[in-house]
Short mmCIF file of C-alpha atoms in Angstrom, two decimals:
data_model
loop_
_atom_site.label_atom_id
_atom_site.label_comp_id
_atom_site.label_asym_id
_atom_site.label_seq_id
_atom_site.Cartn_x
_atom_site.Cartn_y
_atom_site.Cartn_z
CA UNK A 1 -63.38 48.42 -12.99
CA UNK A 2 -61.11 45.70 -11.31
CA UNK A 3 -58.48 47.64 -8.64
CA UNK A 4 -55.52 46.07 -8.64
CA UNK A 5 -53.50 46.43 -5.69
CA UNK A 6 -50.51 44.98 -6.68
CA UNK A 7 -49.77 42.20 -4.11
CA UNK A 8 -51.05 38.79 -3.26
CA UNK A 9 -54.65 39.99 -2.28
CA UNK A 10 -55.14 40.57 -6.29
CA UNK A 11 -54.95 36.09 -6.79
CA UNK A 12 -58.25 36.40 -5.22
CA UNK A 13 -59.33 37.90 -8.80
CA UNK A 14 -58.30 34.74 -10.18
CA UNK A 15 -61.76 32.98 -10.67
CA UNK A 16 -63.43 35.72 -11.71
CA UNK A 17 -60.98 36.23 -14.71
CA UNK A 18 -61.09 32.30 -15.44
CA UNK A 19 -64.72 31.75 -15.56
CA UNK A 20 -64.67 33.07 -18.68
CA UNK A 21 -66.24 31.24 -21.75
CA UNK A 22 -63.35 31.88 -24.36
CA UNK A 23 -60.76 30.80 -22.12
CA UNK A 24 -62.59 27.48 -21.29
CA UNK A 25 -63.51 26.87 -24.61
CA UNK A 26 -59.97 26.85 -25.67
CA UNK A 27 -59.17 25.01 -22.69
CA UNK A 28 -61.90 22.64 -23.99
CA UNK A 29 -60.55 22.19 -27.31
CA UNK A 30 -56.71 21.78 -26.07
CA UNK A 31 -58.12 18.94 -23.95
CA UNK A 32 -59.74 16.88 -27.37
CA UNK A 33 -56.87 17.83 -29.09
CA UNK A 34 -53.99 16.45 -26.38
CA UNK A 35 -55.86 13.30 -25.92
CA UNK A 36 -56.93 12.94 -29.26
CA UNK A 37 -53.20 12.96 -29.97
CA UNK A 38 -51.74 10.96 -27.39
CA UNK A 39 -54.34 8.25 -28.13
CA UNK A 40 -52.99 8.36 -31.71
CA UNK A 41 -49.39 7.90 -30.02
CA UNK A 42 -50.18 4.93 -27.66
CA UNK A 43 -51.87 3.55 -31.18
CA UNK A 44 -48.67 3.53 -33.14
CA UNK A 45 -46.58 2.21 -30.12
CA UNK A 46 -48.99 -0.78 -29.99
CA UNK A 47 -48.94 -1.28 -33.69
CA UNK A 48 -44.80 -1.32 -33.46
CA UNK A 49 -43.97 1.85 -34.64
CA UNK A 50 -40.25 2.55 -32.14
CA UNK A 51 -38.90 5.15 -33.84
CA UNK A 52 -35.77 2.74 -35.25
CA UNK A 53 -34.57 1.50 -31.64
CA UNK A 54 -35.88 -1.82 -32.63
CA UNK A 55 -37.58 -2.54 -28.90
CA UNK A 56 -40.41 -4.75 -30.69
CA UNK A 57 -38.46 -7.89 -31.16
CA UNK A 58 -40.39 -10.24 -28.44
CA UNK A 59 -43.34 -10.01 -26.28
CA UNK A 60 -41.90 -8.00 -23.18
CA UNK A 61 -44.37 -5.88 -21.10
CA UNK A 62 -42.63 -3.32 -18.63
CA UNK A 63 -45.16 -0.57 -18.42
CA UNK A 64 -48.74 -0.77 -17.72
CA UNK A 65 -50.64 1.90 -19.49
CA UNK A 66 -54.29 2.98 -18.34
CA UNK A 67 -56.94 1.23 -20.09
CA UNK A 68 -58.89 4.36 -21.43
CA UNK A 69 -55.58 4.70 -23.87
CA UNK A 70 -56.01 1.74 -25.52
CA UNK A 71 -54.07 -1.44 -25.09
CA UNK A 72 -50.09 -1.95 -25.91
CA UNK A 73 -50.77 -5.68 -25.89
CA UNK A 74 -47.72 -6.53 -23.72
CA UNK A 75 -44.88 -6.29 -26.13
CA UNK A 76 -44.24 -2.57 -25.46
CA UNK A 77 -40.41 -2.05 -24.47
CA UNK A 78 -39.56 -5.91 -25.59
CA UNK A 79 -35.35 -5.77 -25.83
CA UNK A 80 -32.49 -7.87 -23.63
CA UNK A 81 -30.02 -4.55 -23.82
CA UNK A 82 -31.28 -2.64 -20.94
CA UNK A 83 -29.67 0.71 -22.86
CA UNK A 84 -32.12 0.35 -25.97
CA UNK A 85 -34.82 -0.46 -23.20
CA UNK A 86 -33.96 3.12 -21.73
CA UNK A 87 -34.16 4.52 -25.09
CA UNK A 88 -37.50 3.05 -25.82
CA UNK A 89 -38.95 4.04 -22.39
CA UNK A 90 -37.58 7.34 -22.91
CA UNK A 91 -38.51 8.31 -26.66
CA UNK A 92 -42.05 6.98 -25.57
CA UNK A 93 -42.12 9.53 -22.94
CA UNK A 94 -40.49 12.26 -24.32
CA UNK A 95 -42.86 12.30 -27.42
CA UNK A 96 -46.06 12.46 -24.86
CA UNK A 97 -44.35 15.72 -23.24
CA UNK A 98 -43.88 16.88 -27.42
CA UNK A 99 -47.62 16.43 -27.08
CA UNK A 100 -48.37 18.41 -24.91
CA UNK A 101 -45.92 21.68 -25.59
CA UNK A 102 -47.40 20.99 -29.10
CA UNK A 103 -50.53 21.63 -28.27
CA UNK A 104 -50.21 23.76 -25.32
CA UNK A 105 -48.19 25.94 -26.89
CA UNK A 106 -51.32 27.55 -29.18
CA UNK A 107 -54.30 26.96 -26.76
CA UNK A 108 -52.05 27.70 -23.37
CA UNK A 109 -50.99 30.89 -25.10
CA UNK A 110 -54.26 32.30 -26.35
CA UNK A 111 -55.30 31.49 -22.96
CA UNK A 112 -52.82 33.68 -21.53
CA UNK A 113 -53.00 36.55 -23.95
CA UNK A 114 -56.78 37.08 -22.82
CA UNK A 115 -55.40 36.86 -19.46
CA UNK A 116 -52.78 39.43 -19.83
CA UNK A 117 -55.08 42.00 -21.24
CA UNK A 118 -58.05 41.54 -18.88
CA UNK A 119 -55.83 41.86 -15.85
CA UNK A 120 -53.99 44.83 -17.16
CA UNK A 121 -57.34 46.74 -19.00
CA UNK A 122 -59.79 44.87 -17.47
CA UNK A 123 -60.51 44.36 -20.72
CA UNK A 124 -61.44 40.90 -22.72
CA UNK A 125 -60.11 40.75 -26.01
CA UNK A 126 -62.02 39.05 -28.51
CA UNK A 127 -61.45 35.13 -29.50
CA UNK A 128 -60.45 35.33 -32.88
CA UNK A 129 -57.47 38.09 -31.56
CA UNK A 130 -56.37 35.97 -29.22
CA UNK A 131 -56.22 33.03 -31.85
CA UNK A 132 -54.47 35.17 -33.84
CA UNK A 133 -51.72 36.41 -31.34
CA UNK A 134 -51.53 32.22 -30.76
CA UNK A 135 -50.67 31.74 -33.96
CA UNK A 136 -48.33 35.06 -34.95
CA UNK A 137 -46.11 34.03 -31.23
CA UNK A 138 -46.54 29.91 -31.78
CA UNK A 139 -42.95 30.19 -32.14
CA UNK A 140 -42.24 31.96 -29.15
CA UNK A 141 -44.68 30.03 -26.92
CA UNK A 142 -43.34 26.33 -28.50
CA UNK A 143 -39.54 27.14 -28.13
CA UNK A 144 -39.73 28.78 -24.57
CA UNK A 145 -40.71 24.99 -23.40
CA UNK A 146 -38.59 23.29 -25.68
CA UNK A 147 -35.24 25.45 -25.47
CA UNK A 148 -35.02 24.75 -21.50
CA UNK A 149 -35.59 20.75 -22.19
CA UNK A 150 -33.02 20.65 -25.11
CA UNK A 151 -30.28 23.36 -23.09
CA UNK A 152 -30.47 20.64 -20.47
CA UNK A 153 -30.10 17.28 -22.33
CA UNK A 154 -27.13 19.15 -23.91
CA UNK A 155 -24.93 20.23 -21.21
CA UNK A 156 -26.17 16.61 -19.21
CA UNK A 157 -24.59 15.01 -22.23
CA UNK A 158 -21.70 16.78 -22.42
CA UNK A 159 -20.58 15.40 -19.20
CA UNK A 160 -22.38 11.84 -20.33
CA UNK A 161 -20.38 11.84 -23.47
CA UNK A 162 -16.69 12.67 -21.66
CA UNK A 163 -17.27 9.97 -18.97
CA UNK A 164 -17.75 7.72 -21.81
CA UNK A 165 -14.91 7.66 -23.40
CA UNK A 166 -13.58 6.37 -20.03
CA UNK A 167 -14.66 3.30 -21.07
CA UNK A 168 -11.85 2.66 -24.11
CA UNK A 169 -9.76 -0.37 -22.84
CA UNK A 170 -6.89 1.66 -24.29
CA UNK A 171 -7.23 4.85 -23.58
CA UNK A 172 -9.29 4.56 -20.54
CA UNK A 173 -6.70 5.12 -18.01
CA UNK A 174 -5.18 7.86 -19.44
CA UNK A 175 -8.71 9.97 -20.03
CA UNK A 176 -9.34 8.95 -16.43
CA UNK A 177 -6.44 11.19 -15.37
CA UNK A 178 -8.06 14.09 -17.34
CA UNK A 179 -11.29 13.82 -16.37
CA UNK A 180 -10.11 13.97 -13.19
CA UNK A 181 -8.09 17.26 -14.17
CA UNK A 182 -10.51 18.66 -15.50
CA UNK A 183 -13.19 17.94 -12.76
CA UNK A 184 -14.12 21.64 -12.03
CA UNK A 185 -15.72 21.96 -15.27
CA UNK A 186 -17.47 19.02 -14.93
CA UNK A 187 -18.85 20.72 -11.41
CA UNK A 188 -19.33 24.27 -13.38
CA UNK A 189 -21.54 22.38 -16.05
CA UNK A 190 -23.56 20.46 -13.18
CA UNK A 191 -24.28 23.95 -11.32
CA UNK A 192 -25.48 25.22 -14.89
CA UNK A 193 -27.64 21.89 -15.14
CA UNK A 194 -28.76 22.86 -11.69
CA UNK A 195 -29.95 26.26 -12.15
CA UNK A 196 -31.26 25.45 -15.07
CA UNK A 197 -33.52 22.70 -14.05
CA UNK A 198 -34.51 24.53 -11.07
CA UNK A 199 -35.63 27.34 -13.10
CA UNK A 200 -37.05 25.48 -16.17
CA UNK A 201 -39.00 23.28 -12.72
CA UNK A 202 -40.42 26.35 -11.44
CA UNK A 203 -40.34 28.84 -13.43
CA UNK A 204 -41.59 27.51 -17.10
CA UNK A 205 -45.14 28.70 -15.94
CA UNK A 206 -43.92 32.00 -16.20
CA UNK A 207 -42.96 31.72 -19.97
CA UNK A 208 -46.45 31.83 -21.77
CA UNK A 209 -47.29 35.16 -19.20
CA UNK A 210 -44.42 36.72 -20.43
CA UNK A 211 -44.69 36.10 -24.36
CA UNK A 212 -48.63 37.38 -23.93
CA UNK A 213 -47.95 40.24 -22.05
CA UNK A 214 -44.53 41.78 -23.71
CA UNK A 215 -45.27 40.30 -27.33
CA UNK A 216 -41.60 38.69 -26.95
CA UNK A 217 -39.88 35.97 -28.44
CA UNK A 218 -38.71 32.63 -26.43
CA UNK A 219 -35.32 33.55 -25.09
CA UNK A 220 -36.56 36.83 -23.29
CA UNK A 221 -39.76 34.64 -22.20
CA UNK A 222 -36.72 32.24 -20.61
CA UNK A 223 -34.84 35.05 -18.94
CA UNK A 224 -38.26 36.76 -17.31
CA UNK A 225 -39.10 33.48 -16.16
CA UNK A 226 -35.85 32.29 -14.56
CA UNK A 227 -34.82 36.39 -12.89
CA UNK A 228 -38.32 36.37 -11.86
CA UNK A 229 -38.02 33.42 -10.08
CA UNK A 230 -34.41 33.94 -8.58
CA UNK A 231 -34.79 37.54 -7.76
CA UNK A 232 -38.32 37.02 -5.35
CA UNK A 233 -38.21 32.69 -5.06
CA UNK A 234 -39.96 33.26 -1.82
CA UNK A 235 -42.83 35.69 -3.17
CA UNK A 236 -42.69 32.99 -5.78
CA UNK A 237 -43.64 29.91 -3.70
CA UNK A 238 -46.03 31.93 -1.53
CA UNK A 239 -48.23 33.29 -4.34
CA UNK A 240 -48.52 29.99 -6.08
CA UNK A 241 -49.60 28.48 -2.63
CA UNK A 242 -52.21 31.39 -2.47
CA UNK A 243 -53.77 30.64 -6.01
CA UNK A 244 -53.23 26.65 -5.65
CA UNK A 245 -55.48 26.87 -2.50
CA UNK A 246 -57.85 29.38 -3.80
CA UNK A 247 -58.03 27.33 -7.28
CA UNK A 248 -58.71 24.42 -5.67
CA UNK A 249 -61.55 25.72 -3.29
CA UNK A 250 -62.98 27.64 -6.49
CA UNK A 251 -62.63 24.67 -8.71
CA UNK A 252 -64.35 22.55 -5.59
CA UNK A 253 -67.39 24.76 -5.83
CA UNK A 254 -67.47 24.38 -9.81
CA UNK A 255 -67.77 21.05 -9.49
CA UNK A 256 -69.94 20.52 -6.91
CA UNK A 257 -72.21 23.21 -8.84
CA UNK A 258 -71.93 20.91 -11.95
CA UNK A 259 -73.13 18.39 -9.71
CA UNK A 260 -75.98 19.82 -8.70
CA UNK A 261 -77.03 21.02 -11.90
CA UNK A 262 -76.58 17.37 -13.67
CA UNK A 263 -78.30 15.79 -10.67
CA UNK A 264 -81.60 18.05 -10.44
CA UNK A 265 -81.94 17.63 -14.34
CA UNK A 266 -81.46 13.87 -14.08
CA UNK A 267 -83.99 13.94 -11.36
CA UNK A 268 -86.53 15.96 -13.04
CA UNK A 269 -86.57 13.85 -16.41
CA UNK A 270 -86.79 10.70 -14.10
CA UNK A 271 -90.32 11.86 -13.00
CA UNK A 272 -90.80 13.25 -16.51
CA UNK A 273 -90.34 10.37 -18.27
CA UNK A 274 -91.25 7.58 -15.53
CA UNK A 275 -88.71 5.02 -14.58
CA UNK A 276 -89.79 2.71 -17.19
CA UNK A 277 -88.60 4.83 -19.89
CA UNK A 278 -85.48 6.51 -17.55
CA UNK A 279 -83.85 3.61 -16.26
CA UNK A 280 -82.80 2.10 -19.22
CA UNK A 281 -81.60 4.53 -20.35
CA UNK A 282 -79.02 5.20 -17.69
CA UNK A 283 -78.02 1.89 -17.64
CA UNK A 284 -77.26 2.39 -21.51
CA UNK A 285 -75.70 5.33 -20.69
CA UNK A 286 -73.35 3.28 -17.92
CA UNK A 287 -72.27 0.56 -20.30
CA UNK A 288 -71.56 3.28 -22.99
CA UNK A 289 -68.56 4.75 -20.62
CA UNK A 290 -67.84 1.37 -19.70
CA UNK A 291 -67.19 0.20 -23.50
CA UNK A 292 -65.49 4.11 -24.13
CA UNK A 293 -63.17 4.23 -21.32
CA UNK A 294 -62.11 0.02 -20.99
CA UNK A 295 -61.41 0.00 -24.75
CA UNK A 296 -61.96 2.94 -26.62
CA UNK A 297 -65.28 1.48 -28.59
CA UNK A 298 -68.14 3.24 -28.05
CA UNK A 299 -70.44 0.09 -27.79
CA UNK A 300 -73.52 0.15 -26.15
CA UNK A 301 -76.16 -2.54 -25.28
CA UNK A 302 -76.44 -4.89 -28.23
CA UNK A 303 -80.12 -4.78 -27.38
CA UNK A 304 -80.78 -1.46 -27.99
CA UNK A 305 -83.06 -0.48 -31.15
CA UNK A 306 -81.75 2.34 -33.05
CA UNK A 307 -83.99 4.92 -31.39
CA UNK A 308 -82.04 3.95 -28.63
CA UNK A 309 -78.87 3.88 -29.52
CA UNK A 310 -78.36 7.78 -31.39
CA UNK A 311 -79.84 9.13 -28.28
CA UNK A 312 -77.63 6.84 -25.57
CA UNK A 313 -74.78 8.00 -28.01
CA UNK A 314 -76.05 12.17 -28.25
CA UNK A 315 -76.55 12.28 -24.34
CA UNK A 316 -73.67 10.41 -23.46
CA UNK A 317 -71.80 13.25 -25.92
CA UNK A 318 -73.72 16.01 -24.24
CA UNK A 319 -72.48 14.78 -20.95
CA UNK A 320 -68.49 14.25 -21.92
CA UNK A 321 -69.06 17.83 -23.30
CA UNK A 322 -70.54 19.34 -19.94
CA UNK A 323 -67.54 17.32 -17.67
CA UNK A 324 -65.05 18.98 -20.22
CA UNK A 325 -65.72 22.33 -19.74
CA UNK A 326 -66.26 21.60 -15.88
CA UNK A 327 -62.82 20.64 -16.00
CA UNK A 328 -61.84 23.60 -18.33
CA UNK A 329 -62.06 25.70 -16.18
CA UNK A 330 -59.42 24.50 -14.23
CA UNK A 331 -56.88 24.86 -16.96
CA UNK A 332 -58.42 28.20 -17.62
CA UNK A 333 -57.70 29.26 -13.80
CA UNK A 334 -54.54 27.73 -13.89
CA UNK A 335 -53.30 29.70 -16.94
CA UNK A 336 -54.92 32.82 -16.08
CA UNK A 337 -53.21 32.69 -12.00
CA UNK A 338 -49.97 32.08 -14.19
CA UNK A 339 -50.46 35.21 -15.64
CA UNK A 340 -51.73 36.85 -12.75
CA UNK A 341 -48.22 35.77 -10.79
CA UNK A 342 -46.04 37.12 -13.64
CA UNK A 343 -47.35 40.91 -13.40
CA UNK A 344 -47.03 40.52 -9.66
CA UNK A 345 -43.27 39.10 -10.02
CA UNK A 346 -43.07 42.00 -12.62
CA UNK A 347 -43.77 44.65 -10.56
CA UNK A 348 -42.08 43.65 -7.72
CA UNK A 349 -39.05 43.24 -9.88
CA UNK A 350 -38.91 45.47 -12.52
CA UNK A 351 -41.35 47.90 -11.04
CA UNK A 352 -43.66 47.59 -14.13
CA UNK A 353 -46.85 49.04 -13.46
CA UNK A 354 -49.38 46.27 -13.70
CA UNK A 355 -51.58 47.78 -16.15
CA UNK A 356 -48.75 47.83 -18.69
CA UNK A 357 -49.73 45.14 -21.46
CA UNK A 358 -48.77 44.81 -25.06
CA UNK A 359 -51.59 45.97 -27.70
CA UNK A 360 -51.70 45.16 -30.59
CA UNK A 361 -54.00 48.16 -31.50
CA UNK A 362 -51.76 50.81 -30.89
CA UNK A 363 -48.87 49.00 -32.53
CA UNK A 364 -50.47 49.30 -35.74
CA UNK A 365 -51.62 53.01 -35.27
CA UNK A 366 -47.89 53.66 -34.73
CA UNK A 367 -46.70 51.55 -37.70
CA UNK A 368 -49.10 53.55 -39.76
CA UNK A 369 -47.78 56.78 -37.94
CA UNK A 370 -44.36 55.88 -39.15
CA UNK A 371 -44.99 55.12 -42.40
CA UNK A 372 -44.82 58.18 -44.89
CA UNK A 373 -48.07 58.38 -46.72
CA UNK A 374 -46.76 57.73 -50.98
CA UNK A 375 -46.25 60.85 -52.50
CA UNK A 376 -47.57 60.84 -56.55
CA UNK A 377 -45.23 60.96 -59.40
CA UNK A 378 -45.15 64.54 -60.96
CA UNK A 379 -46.09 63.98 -64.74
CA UNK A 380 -43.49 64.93 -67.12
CA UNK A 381 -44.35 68.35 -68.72
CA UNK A 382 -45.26 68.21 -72.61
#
């Protein structure tokens, strides 16, 4: 049984609740899915597809992409209006982040949920529950992300739109005059936009904890997360420095582990199979990433026989499979210290015991409890 002391001595507990298979497996398979979808996005901006803003009109490169994305073939933000150029720059951008609270949203929160439950009964729920509680709170875990982002682009163009109409030949001096007037709720609105980007900044990793472990929707997700972080800011920044540290030593020695393992394997099947027979192999291997990360084709040496080629292509798989859950485990810690920090912040706040946890279990024995069992229909007498 874990002890949980209740302070920042209980981060420490962080690995051994991340190195857990389920978690990096969904971390795994949130990874494919992100970058299978952001490839798909970089594909229809290179193909011309600008959402209406009509910034494909010439050959104009402004941003360089990596080269592992595929190519946008120079004509990516192409306009002379420097507004529809922010626009295009913008809606580019803004639909990777839509990417990535997409897809977050179910993996990140299923993450959590097994999170939540092991640190508070040190118990690990099973896969398919936590898949399930990702799916019945999608909404919650989606719009806790989203609400902050769209809250802000609201009130920032609010004050946007009444500067604006300062710009009416006519009527421009005279709204001047107003907006001067009324210049203390332009300062109210930028102290909301303040506060509200500082806590959507710091304290959106404190949403998904809060949805797994109360079972709540996205607005009380937002409130934990922002009093949270306003009511103990310093307890805040100190126990994410503790679990950055500690993840990155932990994460360190995962990799360099990995390492280790992929290096004595190589070394034994080099003697195993002689260099004749090895070396070739890796330098199939080598030009396979080369061809999948410069331009998305898996192509290896032309000179390869078949035999060749389906086992370059299975090992190089084997070993994009082996990185990806090295490097799963570093979402898995990172979602799972998230959690960890919210029933810290909890207790220290709302002095919630830390083994307090939503269950689903006992929900439905209660439901059941509630409802009265059907009583039969007495037969008419003859």
């Amino acid at each position: 049984m874990r002890e949980l002391r209740g302070d920042w001595r209980d981060l420490f507990n962080n690995f051994a609740i991340a190195l857990d298979p389920r978690k990096m497996f969904l971390a795994l398979a949130g990874m494919i899915m992100t970058f299978a979808l952001i490839s798909v996005w970089f594909w229809l901006w290179d193909k011309g597809f600008n959402l209406g803003l009509g910034v494909f009109t010439k050959n104009f490169s402004v941003v360089t992409m990596p080269a592992f994305f595929g190519t946008l073939s120079d004509k990516l933000f192409a306009t002379q209006h420097l507004y529809v150029a922010l626009a295009g720059i913008i809606s580019f951008y803004a639909g990777i982040i839509f990417i990535f609270i997409f897809a977050w949203s179910f993996f990140g929160g299923a993450i959590t949920r097994i999170a939540a439950v092991e640190i508070a009964k040190d118990e690990r729920i099973e896969l398919s529950n936590a898949i399930h509680f990702g799916k019945r709170r999608y909404s919650s875990f989606f719009w806790s992300k989203l609400t902050c982002i769209l809250l802000f682009l609201f009130f920032f163009l609010c004050i946007f739109g009444a500067c604006l109409l300062a710009r009416i030949p006519t009527l421009g001096p005279f709204l001047k005059i107003l907006l001067v007037i009324f210049l203390p709720l332009a300062m109210i609105t930028s102290f909301l936009l303040t506060m509200l980007g500082l806590g959507a900044t710091f304290g959106h990793v404190l949403f998904f904890p809060a949805v797994a472990a109360e079972d709540t929707d996205a607005f009380d997700a937002i409130s934990r997360g922002f009093s949270y972080l306003f009511a103990e800011p310093w307890k805040f920044i100190w126990y994410q420095i503790v679990s950055g540290v500690y993840g990155f030593i932990t994460f360190m020695f995962v990799l360099v582990f990995s390492w280790m393992l992929m290096l004595i394997m190589l070394f034994a099947a080099r003697f195993g199979m002689g260099s004749r027979s090895f070396s070739p192999m890796i330098k199939n291997i080598y030009a396979f990433f080369s061809e999948f990360f410069n331009g998305m084709q898996a192509n290896p040496n032309p000179q390869m026989n078949t035999v060749e080629m389906i086992s370059t292509v299975i090992f190089a798989a084997w070993i994009l499979l082996f990185a990806g859950f090295v490097f799963s485990f570093a979402l898995s810690y990172f979602f799972s210290g998230q959690t960890m920090i919210y029933f810290l912040l909890r207790k220290k706040v709302d002095s919630i015991d830390m083994t307090e946890v939503y269950e689903e279990k006992e929900s439905e024995e209660e439901l059941k409890e509630e409802t009265p069992p059907a009583v039969p229909a007495e037969q008419p007498k003859a």
